[in-house]
CSV table of C-alpha atoms and ligand atoms in Angstrom, one decimal:
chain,number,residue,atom,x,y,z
A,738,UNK,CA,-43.6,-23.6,-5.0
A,739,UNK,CA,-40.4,-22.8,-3.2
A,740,UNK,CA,-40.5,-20.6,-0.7
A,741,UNK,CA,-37.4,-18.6,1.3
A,742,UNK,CA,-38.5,-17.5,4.7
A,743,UNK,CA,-36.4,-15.0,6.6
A,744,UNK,CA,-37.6,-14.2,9.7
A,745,UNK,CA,-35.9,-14.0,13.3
A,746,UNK,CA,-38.6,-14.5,15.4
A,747,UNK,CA,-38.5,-17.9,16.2
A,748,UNK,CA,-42.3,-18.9,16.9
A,749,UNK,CA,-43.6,-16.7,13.8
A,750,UNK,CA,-41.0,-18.5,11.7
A,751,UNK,CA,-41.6,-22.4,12.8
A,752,UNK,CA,-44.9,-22.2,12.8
A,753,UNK,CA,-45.3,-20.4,8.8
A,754,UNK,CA,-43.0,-23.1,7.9
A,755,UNK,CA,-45.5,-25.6,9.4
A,756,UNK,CA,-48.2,-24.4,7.9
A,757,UNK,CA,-46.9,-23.5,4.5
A,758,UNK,CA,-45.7,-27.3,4.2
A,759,UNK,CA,-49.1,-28.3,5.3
A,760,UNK,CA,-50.2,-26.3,1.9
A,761,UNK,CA,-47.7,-28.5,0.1
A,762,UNK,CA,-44.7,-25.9,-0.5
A,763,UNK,CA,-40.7,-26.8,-0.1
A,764,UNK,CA,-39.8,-23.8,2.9
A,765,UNK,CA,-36.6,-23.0,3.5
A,766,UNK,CA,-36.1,-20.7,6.4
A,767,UNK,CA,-33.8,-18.7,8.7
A,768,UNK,CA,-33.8,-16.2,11.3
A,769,UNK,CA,-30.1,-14.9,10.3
A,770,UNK,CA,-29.7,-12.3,8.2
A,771,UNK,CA,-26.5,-13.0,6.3
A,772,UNK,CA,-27.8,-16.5,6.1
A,773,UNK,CA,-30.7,-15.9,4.7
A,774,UNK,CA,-29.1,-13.5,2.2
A,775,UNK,CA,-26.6,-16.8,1.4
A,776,UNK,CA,-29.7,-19.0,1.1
A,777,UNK,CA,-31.5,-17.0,-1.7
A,778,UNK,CA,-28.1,-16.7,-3.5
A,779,UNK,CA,-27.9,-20.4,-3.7
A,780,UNK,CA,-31.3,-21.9,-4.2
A,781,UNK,CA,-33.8,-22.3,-6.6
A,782,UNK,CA,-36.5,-20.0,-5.0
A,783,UNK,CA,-39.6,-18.8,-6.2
A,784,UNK,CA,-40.6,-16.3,-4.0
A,785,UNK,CA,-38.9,-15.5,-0.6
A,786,UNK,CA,-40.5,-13.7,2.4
A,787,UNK,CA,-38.0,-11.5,4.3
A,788,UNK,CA,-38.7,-9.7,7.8
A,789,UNK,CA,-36.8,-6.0,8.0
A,790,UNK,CA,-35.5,-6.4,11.5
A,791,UNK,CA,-33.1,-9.4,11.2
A,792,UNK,CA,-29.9,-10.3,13.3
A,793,UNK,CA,-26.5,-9.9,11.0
A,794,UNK,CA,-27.8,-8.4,8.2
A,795,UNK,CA,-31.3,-6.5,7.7
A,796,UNK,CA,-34.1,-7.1,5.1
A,797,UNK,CA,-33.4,-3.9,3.0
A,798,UNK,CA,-29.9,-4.8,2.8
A,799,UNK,CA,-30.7,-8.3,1.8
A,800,UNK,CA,-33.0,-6.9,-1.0
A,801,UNK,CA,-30.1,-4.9,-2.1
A,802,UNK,CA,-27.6,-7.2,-2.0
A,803,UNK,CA,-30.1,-9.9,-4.6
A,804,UNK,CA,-31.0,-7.4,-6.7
A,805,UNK,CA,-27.4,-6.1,-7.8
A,806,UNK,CA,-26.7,-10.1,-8.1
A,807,UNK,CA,-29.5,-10.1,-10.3
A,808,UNK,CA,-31.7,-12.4,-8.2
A,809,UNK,CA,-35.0,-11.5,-9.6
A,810,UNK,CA,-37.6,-13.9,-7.7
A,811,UNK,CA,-40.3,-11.7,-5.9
A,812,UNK,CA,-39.8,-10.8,-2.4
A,813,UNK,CA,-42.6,-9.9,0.3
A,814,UNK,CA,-41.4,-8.0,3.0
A,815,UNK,CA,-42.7,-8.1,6.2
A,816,UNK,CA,-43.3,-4.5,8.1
A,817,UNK,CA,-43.6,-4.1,12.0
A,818,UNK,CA,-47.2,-1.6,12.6
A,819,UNK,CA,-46.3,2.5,11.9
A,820,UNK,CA,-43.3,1.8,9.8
A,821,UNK,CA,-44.5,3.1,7.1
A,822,UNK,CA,-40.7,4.5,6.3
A,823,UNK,CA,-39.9,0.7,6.3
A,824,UNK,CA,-42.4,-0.4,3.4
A,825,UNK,CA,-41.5,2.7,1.4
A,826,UNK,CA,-37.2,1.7,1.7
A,827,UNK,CA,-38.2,-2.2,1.1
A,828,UNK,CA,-40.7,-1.1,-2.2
A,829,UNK,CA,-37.3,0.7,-2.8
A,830,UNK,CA,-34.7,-1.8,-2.5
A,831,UNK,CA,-36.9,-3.8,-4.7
A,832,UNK,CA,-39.5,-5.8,-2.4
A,833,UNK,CA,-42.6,-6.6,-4.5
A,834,UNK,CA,-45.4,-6.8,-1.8
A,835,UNK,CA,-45.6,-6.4,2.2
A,836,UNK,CA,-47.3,-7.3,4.6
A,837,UNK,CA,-47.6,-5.8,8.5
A,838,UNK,CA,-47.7,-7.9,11.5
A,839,UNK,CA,-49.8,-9.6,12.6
A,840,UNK,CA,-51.4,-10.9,9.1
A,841,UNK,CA,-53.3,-13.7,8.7
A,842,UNK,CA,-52.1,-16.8,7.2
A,843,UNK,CA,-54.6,-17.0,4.6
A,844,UNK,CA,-53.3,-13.3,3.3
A,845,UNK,CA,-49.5,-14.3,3.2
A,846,UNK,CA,-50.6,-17.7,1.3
A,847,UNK,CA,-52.7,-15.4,-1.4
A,848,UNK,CA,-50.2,-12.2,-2.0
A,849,UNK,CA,-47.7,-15.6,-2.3
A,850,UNK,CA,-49.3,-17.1,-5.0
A,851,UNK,CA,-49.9,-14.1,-6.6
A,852,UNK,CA,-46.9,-13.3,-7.1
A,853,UNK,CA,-45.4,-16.4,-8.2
A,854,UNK,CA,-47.9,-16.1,-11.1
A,855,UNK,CA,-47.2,-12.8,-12.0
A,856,UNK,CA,-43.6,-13.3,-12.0
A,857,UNK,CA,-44.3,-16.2,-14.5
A,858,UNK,CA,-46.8,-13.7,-16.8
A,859,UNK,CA,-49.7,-15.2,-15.5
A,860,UNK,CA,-52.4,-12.3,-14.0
A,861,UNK,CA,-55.4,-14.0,-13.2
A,862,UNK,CA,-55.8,-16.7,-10.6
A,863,UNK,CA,-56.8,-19.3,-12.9
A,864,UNK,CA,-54.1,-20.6,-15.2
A,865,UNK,CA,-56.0,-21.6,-18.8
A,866,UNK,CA,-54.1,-23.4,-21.9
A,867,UNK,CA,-57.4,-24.2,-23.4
A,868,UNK,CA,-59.1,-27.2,-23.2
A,869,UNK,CA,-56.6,-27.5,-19.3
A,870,UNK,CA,-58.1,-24.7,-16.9
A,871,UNK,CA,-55.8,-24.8,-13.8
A,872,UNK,CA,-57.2,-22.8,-10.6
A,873,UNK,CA,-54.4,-21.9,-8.6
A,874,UNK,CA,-56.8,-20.9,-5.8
A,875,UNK,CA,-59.0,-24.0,-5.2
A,876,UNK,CA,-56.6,-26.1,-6.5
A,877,UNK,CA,-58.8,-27.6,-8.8
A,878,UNK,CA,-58.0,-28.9,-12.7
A,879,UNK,CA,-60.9,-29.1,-15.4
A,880,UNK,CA,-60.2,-30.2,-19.0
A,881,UNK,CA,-63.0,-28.9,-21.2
A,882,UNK,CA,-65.0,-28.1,-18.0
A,883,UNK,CA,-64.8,-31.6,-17.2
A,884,UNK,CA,-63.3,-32.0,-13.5
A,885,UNK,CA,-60.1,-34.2,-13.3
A,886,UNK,CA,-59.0,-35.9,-10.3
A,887,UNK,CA,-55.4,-35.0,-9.4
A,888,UNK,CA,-53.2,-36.7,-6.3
A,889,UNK,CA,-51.6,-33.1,-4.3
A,890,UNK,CA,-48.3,-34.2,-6.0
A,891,UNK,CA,-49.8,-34.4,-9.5
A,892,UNK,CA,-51.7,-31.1,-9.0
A,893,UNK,CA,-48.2,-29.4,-7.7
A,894,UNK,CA,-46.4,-31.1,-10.7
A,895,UNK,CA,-49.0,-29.3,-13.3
A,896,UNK,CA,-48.9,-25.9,-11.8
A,897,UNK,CA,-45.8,-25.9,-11.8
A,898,UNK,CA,-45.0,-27.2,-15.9
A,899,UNK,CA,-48.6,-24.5,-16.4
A,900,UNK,CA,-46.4,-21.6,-14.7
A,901,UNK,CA,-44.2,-22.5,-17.0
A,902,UNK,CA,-46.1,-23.3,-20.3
A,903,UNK,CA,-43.9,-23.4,-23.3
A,904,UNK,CA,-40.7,-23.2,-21.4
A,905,UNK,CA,-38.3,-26.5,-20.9
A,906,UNK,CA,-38.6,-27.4,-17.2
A,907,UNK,CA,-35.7,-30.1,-16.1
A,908,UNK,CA,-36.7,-32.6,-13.9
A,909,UNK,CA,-34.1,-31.3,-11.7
A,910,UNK,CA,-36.0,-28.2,-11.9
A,911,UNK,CA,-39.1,-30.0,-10.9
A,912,UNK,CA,-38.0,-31.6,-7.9
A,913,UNK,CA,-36.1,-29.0,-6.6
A,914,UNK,CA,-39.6,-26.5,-6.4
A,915,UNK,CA,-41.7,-29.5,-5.3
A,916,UNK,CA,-40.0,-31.3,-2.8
A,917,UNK,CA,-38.6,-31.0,0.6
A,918,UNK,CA,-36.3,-33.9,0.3
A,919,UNK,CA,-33.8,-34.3,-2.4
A,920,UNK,CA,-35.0,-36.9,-5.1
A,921,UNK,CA,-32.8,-39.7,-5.9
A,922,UNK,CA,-31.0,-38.8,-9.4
A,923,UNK,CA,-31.9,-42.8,-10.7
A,924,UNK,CA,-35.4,-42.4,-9.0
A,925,UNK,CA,-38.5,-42.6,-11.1
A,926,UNK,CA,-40.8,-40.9,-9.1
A,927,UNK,CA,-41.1,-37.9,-11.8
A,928,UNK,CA,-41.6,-40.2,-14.5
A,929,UNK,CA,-44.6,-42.1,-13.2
A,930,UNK,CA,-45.9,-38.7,-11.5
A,931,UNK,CA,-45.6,-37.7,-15.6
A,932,UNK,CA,-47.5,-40.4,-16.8
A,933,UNK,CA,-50.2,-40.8,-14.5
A,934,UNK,CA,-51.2,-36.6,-15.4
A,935,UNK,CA,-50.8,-37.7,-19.6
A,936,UNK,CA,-53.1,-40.1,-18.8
A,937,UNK,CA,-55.8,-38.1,-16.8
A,938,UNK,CA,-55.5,-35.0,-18.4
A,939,UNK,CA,-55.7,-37.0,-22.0
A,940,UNK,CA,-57.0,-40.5,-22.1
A,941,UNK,CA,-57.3,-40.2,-25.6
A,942,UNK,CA,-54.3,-39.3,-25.9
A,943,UNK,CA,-55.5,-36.2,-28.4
A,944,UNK,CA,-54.4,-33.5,-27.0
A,945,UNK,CA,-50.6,-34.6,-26.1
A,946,UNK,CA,-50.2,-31.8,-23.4
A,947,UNK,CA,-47.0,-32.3,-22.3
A,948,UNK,CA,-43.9,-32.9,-24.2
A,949,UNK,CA,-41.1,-35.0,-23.4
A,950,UNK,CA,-37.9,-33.4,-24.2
A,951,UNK,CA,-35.6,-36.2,-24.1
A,952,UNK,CA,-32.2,-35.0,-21.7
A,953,UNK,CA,-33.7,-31.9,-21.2
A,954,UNK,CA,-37.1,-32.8,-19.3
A,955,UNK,CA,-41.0,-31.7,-20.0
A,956,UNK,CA,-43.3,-28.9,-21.9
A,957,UNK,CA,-46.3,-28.2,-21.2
A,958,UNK,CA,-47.0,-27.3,-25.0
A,959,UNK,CA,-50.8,-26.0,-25.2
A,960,UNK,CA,-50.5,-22.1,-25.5
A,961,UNK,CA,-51.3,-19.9,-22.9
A,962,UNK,CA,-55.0,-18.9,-23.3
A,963,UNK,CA,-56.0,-14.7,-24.0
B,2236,CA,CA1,-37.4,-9.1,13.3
């Protein structure tokens, strides 16, 4: 997933980014308010983490500012101890979660995925388009409770198309939430990434789980389990 980080201390901020990217997300970050308000405006995020005490321009503010642009990607706040006036204005403004510092990585990373799920209708940790279970905590695929081997990539590349069952996803749309670096347009990278998962997920080639929409970009087309 793509994540905005807004945060102005400087060693909190560089070393989340470090070890979000170690979990295999796309960060963007800045410790400027107005910037970081400019950043959500402008890129595809999934979920941003803003801290309320920002140089510029503060968190509330921000929050405002997205929402009456109709950005509607979920926002963590993050709260210093004893503020608890500052939770209640950023639940307000339209935050979806907080956290108060300190926290521990591990927390941040969970409320994270949690709400990227929810956003995309999904409540339970394990994303299931029976026979494809997907679970978005250990990472782990099974296809008629049979494990399948996945690459990080190719695991990143299914959640994301799962998120999104039954919706069009553009490969620009894929690259942009799973990498860091900008993909060639020409490059092929998607295509193989693509194949290789058809071909794990369905050797036989019976259940056809994702559907190529030609000039539009992928499906994953089993529905969403009850
Ligand atoms: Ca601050």
């Amino acid at each position: 997933m793509r994540i905005l980080l807004i945060e102005d201390e400087t060693a909190l901020r560089e070393e989340l980014t470090e070890q979000l990217r170690q979990h295999g997300h796309v960060v963007d970050s800045s410790g400027d308010g107005r910037e970081g308000w400019y950043l959500g405006l402008e890129y595809p995020v999934d979920v941003a983490v803003v801290d309320l005490g920002l140089p510029s321009m503060d968190g509330i503010s921000i929050l405002n500012h997205w929402r009456q642009a109709e950005r509607r990607f979920p926002v963590l706040i993050l709260t210093a101890r004893g503020r608890w006036q500052d939770k209640v204005a950023g639940l307000e403004a339209g935050a979806d979660d907080y956290l108060v510092k300190p926290f521990q990585f591990e927390e941040l990373l969970a409320r994270l995925r949690a709400l990227v799920r929810r956003a995309s209708g999904w409540t339970h940790a394990i994303l299931r388009c029976d026979p494809v279970a997907l679970d978005t905590h250990s990472q782990t695929v099974t296809v008629a409770d049979q494990a399948v081997e996945l690459t990080a990539y190719e695991y990143r590349v299914l959640e994301h198309l799962m998120l999104h069952a039954g919706e069009v996803v553009s490969k620009t749309e894929l690259s942009e939430h799973l990498y860091q670096e900008e993909l060639d347009r020409d490059s092929n990278v998607l295509e193989v990434l693509i194949g290789r998962l058809r071909r794990k997920l369905d050797p036989e080639r019976t259940l056809q789980p994702i559907e190529t929409l030609r000039g539009r970009g992928y499906r994953f087309q089993l529905a969403r389990s009850p």
